[in-house]
Coordinates of C-alpha atoms in Angstrom, one line a residue:
Chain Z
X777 CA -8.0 -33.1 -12.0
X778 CA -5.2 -30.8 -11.2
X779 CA -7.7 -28.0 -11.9
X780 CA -9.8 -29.7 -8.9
X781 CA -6.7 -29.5 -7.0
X782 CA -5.7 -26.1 -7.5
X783 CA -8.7 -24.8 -6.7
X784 CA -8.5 -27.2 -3.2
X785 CA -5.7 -24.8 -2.6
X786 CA -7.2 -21.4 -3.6
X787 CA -10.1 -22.5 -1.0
X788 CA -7.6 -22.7 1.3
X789 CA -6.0 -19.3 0.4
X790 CA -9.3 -17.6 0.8
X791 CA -10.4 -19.5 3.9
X792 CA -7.1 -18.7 5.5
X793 CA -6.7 -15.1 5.0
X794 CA -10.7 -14.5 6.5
X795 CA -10.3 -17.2 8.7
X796 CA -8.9 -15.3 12.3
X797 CA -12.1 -12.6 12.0
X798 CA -14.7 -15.3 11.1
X799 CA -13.4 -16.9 14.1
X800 CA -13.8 -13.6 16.1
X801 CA -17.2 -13.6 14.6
X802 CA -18.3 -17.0 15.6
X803 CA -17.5 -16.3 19.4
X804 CA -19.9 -14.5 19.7
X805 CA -22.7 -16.2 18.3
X806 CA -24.7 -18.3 21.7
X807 CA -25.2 -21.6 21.9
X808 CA -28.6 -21.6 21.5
X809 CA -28.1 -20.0 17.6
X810 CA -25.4 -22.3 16.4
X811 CA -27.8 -25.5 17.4
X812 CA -30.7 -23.9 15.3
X813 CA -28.1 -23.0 12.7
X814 CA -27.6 -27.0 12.4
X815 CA -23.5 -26.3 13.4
X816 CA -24.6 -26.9 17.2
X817 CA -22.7 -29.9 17.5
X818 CA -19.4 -28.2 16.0
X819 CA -17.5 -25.8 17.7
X820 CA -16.8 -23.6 14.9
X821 CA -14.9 -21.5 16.7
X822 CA -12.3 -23.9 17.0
X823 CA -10.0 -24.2 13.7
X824 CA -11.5 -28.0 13.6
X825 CA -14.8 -27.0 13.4
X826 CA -14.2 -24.5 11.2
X827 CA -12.1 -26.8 8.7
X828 CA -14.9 -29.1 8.9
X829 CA -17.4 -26.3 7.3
X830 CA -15.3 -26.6 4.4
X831 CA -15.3 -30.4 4.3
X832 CA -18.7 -30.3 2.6
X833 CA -17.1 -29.0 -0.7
X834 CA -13.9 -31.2 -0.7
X835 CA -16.5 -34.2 -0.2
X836 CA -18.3 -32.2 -3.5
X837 CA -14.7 -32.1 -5.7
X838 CA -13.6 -35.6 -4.7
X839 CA -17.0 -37.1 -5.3
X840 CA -17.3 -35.5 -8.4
X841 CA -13.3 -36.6 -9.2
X842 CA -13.7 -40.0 -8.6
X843 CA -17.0 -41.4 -10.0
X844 CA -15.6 -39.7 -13.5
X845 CA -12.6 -41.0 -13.2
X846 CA -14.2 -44.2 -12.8
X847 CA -17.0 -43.9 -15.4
X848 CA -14.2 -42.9 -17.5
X849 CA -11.4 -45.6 -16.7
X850 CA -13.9 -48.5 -18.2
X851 CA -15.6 -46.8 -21.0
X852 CA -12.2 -45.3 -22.2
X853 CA -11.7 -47.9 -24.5
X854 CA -14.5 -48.0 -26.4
X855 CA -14.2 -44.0 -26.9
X856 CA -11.2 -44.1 -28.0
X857 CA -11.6 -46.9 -30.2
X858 CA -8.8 -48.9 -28.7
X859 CA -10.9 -52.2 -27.4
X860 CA -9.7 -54.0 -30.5
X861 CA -6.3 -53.5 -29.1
X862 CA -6.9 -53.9 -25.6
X863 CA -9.0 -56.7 -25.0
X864 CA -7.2 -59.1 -27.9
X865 CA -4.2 -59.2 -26.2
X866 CA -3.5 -62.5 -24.1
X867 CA -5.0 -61.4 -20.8
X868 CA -8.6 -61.9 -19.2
X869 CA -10.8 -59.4 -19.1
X870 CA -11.3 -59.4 -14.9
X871 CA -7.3 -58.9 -15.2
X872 CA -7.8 -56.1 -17.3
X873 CA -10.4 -54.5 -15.1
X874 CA -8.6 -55.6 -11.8
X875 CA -5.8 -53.2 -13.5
X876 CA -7.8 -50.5 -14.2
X877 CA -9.2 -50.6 -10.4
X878 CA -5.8 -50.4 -9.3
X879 CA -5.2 -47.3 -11.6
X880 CA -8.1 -45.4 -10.2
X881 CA -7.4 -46.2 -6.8
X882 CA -3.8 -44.7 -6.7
X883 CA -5.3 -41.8 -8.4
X884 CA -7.9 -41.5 -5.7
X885 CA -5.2 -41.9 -2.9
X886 CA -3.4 -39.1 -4.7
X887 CA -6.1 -37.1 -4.5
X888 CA -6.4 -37.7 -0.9
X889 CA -3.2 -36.8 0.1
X890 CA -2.4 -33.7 -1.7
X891 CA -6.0 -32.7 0.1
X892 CA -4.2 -34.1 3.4
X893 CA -1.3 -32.3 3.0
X894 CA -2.5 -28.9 1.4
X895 CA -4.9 -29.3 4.7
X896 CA -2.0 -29.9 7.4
X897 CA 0.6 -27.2 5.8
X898 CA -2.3 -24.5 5.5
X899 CA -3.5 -25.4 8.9
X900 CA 0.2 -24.9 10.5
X901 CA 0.9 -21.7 8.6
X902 CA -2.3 -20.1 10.1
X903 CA -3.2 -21.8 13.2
X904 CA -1.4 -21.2 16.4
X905 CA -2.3 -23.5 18.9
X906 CA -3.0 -27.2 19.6
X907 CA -2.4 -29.7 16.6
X908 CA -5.5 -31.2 15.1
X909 CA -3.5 -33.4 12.9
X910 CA -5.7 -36.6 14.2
X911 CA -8.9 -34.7 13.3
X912 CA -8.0 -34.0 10.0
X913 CA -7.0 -37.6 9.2
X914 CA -9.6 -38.9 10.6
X915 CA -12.1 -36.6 8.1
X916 CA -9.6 -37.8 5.5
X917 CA -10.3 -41.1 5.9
X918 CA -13.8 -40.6 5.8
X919 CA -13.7 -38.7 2.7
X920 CA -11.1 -41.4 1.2
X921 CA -14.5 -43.7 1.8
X922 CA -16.5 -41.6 0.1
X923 CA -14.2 -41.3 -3.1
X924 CA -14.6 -44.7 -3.1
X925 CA -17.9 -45.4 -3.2
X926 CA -18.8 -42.8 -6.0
X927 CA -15.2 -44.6 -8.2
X928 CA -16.9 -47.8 -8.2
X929 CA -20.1 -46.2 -8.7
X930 CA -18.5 -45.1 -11.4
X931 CA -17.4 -48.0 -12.8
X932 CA -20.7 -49.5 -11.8
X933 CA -22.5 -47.4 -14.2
X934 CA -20.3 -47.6 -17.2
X935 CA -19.9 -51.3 -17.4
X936 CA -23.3 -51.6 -17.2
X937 CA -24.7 -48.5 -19.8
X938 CA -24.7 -50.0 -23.3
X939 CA -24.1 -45.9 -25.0
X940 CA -20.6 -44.8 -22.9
X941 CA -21.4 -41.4 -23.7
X942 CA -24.1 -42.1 -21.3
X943 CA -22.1 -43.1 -18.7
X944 CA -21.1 -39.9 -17.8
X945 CA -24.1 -38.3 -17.5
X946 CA -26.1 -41.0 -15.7
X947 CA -22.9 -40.8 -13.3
X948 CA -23.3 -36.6 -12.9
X949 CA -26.7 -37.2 -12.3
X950 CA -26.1 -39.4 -9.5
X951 CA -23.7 -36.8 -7.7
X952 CA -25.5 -33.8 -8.4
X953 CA -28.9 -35.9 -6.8
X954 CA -27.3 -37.2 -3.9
X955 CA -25.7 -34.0 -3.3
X956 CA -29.4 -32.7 -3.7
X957 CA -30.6 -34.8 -1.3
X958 CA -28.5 -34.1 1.2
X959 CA -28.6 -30.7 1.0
X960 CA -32.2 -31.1 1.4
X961 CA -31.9 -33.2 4.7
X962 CA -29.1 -30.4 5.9
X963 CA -32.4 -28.3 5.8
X964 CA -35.2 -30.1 6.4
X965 CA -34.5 -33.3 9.1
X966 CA -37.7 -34.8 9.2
X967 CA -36.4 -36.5 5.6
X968 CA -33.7 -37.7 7.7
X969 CA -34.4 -41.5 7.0
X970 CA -33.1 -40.6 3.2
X971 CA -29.5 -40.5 4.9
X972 CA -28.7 -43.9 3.4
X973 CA -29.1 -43.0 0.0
X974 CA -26.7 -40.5 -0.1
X975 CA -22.9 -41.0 0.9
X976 CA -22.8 -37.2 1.5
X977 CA -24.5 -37.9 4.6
X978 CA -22.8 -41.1 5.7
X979 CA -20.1 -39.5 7.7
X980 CA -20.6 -36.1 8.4
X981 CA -17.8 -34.0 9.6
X982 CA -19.4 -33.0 12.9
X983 CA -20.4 -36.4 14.0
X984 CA -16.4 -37.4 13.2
X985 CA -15.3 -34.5 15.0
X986 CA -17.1 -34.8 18.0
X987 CA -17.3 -38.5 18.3
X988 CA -14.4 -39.1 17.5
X989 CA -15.4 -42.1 15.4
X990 CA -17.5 -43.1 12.3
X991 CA -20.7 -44.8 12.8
X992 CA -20.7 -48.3 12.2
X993 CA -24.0 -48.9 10.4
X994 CA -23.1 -46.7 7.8
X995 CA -19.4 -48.1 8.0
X996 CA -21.5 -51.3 7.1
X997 CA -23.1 -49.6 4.2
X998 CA -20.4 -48.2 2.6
X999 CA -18.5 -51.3 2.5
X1000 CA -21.8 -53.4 0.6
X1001 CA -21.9 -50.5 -1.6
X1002 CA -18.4 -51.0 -2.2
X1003 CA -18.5 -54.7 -3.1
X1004 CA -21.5 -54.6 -4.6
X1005 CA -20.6 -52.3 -7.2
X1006 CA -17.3 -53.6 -7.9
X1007 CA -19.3 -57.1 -8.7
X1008 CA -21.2 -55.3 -10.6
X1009 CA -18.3 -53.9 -12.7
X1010 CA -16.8 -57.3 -13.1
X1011 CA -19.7 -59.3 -14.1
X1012 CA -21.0 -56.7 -16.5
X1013 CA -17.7 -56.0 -18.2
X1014 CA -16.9 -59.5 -18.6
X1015 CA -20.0 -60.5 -20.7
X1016 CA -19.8 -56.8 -22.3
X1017 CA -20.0 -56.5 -26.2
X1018 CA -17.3 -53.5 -27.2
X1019 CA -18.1 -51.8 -29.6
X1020 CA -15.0 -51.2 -32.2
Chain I
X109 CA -29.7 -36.2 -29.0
X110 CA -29.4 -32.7 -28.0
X111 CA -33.0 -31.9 -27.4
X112 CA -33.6 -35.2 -25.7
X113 CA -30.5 -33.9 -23.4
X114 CA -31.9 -30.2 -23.1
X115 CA -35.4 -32.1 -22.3
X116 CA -33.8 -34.3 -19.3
X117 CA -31.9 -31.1 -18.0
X118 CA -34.9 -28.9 -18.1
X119 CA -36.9 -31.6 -16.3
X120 CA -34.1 -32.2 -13.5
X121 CA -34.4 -28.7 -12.6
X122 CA -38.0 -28.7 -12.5
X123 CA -37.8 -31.3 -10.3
X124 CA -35.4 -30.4 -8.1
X125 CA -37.4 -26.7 -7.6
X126 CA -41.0 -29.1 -7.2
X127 CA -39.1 -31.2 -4.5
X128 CA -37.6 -28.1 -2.6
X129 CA -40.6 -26.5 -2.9
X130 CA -42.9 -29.0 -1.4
X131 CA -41.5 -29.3 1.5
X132 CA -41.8 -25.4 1.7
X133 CA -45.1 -25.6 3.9
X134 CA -43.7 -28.1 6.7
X135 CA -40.4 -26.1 6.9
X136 CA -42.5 -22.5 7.1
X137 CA -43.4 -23.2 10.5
X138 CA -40.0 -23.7 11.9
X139 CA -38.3 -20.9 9.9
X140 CA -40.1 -18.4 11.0
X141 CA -39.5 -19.1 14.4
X142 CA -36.0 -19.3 13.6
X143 CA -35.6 -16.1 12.0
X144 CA -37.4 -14.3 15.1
X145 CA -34.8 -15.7 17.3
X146 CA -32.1 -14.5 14.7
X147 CA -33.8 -11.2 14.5
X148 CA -32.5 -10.6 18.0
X149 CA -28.5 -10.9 16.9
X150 CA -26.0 -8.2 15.6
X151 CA -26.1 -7.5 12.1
X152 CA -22.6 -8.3 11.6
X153 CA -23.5 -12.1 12.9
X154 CA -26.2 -12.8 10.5
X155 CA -23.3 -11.3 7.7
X156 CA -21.1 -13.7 8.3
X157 CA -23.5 -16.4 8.8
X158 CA -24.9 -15.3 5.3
X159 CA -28.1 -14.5 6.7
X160 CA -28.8 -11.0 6.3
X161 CA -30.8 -11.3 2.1
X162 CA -32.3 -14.2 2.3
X163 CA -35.1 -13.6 4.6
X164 CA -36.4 -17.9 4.3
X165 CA -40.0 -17.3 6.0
X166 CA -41.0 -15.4 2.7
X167 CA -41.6 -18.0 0.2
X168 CA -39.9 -15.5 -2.3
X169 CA -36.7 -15.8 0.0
X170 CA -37.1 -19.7 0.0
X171 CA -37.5 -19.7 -3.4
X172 CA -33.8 -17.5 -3.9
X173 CA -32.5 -20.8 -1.7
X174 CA -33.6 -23.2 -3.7
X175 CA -33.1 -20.9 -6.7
X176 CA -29.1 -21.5 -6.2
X177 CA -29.4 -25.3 -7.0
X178 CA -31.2 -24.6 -9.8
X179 CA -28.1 -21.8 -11.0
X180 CA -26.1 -25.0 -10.3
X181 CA -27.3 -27.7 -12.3
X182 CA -28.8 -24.8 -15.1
X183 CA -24.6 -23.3 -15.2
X184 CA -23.5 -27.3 -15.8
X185 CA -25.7 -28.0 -18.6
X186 CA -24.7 -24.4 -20.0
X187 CA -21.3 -25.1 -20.2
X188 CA -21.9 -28.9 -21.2
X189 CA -23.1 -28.1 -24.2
X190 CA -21.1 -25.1 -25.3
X191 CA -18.1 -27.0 -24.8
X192 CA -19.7 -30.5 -26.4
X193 CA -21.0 -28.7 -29.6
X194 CA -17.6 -26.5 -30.2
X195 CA -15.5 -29.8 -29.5
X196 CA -17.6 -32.3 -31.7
X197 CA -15.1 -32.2 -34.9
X198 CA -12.2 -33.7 -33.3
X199 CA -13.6 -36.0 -30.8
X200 CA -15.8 -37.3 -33.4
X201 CA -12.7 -37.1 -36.1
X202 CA -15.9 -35.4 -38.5
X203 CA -13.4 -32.0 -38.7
X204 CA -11.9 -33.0 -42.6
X205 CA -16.0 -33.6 -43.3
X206 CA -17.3 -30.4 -41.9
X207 CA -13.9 -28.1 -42.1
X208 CA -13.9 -28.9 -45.9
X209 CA -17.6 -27.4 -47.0
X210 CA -17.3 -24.3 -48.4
X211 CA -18.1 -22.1 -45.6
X212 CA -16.4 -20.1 -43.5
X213 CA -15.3 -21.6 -40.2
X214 CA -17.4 -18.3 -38.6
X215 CA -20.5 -19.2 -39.9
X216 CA -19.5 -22.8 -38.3
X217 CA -19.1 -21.4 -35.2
X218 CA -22.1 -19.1 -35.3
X219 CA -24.6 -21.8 -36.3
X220 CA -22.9 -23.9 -33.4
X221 CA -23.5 -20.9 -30.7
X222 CA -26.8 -20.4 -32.1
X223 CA -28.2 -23.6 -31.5
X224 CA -26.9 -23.7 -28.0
X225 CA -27.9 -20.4 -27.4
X226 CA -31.7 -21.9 -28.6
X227 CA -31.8 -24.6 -26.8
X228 CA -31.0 -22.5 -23.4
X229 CA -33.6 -19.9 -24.6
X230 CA -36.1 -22.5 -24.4
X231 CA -35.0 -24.1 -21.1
X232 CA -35.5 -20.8 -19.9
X233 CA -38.7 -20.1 -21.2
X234 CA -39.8 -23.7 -20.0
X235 CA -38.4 -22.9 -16.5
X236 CA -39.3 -19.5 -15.8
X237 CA -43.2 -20.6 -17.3
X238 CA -42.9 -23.6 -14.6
X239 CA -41.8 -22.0 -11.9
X240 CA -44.2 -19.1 -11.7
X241 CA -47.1 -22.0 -11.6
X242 CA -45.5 -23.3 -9.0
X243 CA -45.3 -20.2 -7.2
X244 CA -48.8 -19.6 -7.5
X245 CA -49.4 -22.7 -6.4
X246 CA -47.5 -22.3 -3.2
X247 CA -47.0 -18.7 -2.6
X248 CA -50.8 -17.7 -2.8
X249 CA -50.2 -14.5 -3.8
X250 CA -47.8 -13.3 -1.2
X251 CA -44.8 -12.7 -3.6
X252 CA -43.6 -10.2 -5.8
X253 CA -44.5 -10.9 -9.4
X254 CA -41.7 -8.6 -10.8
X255 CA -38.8 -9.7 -8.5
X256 CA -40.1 -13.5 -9.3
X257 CA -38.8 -12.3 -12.9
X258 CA -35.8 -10.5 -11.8
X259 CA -34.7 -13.7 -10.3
X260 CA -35.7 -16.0 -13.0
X261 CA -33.7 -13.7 -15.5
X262 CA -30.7 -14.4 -13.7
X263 CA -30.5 -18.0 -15.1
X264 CA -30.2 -17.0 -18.3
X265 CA -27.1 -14.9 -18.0
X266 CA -25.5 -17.0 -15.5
X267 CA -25.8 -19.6 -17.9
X268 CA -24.6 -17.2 -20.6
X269 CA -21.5 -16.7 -18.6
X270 CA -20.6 -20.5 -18.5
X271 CA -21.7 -21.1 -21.8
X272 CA -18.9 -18.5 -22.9
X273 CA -15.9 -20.4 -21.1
X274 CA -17.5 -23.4 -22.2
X275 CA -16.9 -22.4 -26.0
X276 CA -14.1 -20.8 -24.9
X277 CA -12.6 -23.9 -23.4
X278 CA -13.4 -25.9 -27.0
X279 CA -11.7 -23.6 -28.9
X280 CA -8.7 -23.4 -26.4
X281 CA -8.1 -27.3 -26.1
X282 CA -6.7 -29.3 -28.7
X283 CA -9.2 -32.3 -28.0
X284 CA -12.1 -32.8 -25.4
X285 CA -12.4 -36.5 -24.9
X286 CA -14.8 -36.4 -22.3
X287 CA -17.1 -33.2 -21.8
X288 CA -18.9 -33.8 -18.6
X289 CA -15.4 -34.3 -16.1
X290 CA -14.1 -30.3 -17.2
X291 CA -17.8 -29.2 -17.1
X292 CA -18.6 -30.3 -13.5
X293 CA -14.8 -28.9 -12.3
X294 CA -15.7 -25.7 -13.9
X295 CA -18.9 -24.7 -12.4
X296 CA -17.8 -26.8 -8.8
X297 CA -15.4 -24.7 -8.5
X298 CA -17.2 -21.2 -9.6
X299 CA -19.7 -22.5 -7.0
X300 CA -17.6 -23.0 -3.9
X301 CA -16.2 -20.0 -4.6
X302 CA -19.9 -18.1 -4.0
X303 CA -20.6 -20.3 -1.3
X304 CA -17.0 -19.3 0.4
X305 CA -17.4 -15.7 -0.3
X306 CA -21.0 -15.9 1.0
X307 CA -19.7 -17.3 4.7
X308 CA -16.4 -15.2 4.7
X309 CA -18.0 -12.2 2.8
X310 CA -14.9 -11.0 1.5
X311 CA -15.2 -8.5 -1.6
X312 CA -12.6 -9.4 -3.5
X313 CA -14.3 -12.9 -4.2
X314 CA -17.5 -11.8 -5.5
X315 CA -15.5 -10.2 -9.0
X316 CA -14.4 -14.0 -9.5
X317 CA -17.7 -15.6 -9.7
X318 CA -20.8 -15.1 -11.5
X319 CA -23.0 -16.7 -9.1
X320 CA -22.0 -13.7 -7.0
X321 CA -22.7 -11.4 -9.5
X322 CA -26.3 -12.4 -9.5
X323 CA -26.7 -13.1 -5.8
X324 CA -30.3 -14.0 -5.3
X325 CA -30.4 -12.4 -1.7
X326 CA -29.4 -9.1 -2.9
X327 CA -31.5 -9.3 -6.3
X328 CA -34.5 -10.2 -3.9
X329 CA -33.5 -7.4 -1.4
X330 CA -33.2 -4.8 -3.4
X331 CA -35.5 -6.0 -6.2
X332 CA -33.0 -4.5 -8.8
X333 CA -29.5 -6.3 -10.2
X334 CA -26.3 -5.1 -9.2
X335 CA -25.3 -2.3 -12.6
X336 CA -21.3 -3.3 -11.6
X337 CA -21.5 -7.0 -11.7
X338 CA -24.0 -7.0 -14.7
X339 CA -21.3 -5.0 -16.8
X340 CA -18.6 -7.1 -15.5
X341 CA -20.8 -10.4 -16.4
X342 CA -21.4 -8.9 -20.0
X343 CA -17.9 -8.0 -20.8
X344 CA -16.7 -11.2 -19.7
X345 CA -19.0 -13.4 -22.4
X346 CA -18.4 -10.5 -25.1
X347 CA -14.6 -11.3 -24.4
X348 CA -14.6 -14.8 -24.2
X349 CA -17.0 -15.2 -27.6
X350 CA -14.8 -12.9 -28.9
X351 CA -12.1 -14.9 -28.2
X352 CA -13.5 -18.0 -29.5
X353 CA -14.0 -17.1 -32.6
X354 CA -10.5 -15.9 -33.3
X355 CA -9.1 -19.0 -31.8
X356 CA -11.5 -21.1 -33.7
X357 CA -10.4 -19.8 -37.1
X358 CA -7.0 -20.5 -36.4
X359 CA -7.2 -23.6 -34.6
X360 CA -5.4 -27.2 -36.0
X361 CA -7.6 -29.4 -36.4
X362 CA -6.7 -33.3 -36.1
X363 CA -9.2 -35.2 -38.4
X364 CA -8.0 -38.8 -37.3

């Protein structure tokens, strides 16, 4: 996790030193390119738009962060052989899990704000000029929803998978697809009704940029998802036969 | 277990390269338009735009688009299962078991390597045999055979480059509970690398990475690999195999 976070901050480094000639670059691209290109709708130009290019991969690392962490978090026990432990101790099971939740979410908010921070200082250091400090929030809030879709994916998956070493896996393959898929729909648009599927696509950072705003269907989606998968965790773990 | 896994991984990337590549005659039509338009701008633009080697109205540069995903998800299973089958002993607690047979912990290590190393030589032979129907099926022809190859070759030692940290990375760590969470961060972070030094095209990355080393628009461009990066790409898995094994000889090993 740290390692995630470090190399948040090398992106940065790199970004940053390049950043004032890609900007030159991108001045002179027209219009009528940067539409075809698929970044009409951001100015890229603008340190906003350019941040937002970069967006795509924090959305990659946090996704990929939080639905281990939450496949993880459940099936711990039974990897480490500590379930005997755990679960005969006088407390419920949803207690248990309601704990564990909590765990992963203030790991996921930590996340979060080193990326909001690491964003903000990096931004000052190399950007002279108005403060986009709303902007970047507002992406960080978007991407906060994201993280938590794929935790209680996450947690979705393992309390459901009877083999936890499967849980893992089956929870890569469903980041690395999604992430698929909506690389395929950057490309291609006339797959465009796939959107849903993928949380990658649910708030991109153009739209939030340039709206100013997230899209409520999708607002509407993510928060089903959300419940739906943290029933999912409870019912599933509390009939679930641990292993020892 | 492990050839069931190698089975599912070998099949996902077919997939994926089947699902890119159907929709390869729809997006034909608008690419080339595209890239007649793009034609028109400085060379510089298309640069930093990461334009200038993948020409995508070629089905061979399509297939070098696509061909990164596949780099992708072939580099995580790479480094999945070099790290898994190095890290077994103590996460299993089977180290006093094996540890205690009278052989040497090299030929432990080698028989590990070599059954990795197997299992991605047939992936490879399965993917490369795959993907040269499908190009047949949907390039009609209109590619180069022996760049196809060139290309395809480049899984192998990409993968041969992850699969070194990823033994490396066993033999470094006390104890690998879970493989797949250091696996992913690995080769994420190797990956946004490329893709950063592909839209700032700033030298220096390209030494860090290995998916620059074998950068698909250049390999397709100049239908040759780069000598440099190939060296720099060997020395680093004779290194970290190297490595390995000294560490593994001399590593503690908890059995409970």
């Amino acid at each position: 996790m740290i390692f995630l976070i470090y190399m948040g901050m090398l992106k940065y480094t790199g970004f940053a030193g390049a950043g004032e000639s890609v900007t030159d670059l991108f001045d002179q691209i027209p219009a009528g390119v940067k539409s075809i290109l698929g970044i009409g709708e951001l100015d890229v130009t603008t340190i906003a738009g350019y941040y937002a290019v970069f967006y795509l991969y924090f959305m990659l690392l946090a996704g990929a962060h939080a639905i281990m962490l939450g496949a993880i978090i459940i099936s711990k026990e039974e990897r480490d052989k500590t379930g005997d432990f755990l679960f005969s101790r006088p407390v419920s099971r949803s207690r248990i899990i309601t704990s564990k939740l909590i765990a992963a979410l203030l790991n996921i908010i930590v996340f979060n704000l080193t990326t909001l921070f690491a964003s903000l200082v990096f931004i000052n250091i190399y950007h002279k000029g108005p403060a986009i400090t709303d902007i970047i929030i507002q992406l960080m809030v978007s991407l906060f929803i994201l993280q938590l879709i794929f935790m209680v994916v996450g947690t979705g998956i393992a309390s459901v998978t009877k083999n936890i070493k499967r849980a893992t896996s089956i929870s890569a393959g469903i980041l690395l697809t999604t992430f698929l898929i909506s690389a395929a729909i950057d490309l291609y648009d006339k797959i465009a009704f796939l959107k849903f599927i993928t949380p990658f696509q649910y708030f991109p950072a153009g739209e939030t940029i340039t709206t100013g705003g997230y899209s409520p269907s999708y607002l509407i989606i993510s928060f089903l998802l959300i419940i739906t998968f943290v029933i999912i965790t409870y019912r599933f773990t509390e009939k679930r036969d641990i292993y020892i | 277990m492990s050839v069931l896994s190698m089975i599912y991984w070998t099949a996902a990337i077919i997939l994926l390269l089947l699902m890119f590549m159907l929709m390869y005659p729809a997006l034909s039509q608008d690419i080339s338009v595209f890239e007649s338009i793009l034609n028109n701008f400085p060379l510089e633009l298309r640069q930093a735009l990461g334009l200038t080697t993948l020409n995508l109205s070629q089905i061979l540069g399509y297939y070098g688009f696509v061909f990164i995903y596949v780099l992708l998800i072939g580099s995580i299973y790479a480094i999945k299962s070099a790290m898994a089958v190095l890290s077994e002993e103590p996460r299993s607690k089977t180290a006093d078991f094996l540890l205690a047979k009278p052989v040497s912990r090299t030929t432990v290590v080698t028989a590990k390597v070599l059954s990795v190393l197997t299992q991605l030589a047939v992936q490879n032979i399965i993917f490369i045999g795959v993907s040269y129907i499908i190009m047949l099926v949907y390039g009609r022809g209109q590619f180069n055979v022996a760049t196809l190859v060139l290309v395809n070759f480049s899984l192998i030692q990409v993968q041969l480059f992850f699969f070194a940290v990823g033994i490396f990375i066993a033999a470094v760590m006390k104890k690998i509970k879970t493989v797949l969470p250091i696996a992913l961060g690995v080769v994420f972070a190797f990956y946004i690398i490329q893709m950063i030094n592909q839209s700032i095209n700033d030298p220096k990355l390209a030494y860090i990475t290995p998916f620059a080393y074998f950068d698909v628009g250049k390999i397709i461009q100049n239908e040759s690999y780069d000598m440099i990066f190939l060296g720099i790409n060997f020395s680093i898995i004779a290194i970290l195999t190297a490595l390995t094994y000294l560490l593994y000889q001399r590593k503690d090993m908890p059995s409970i």
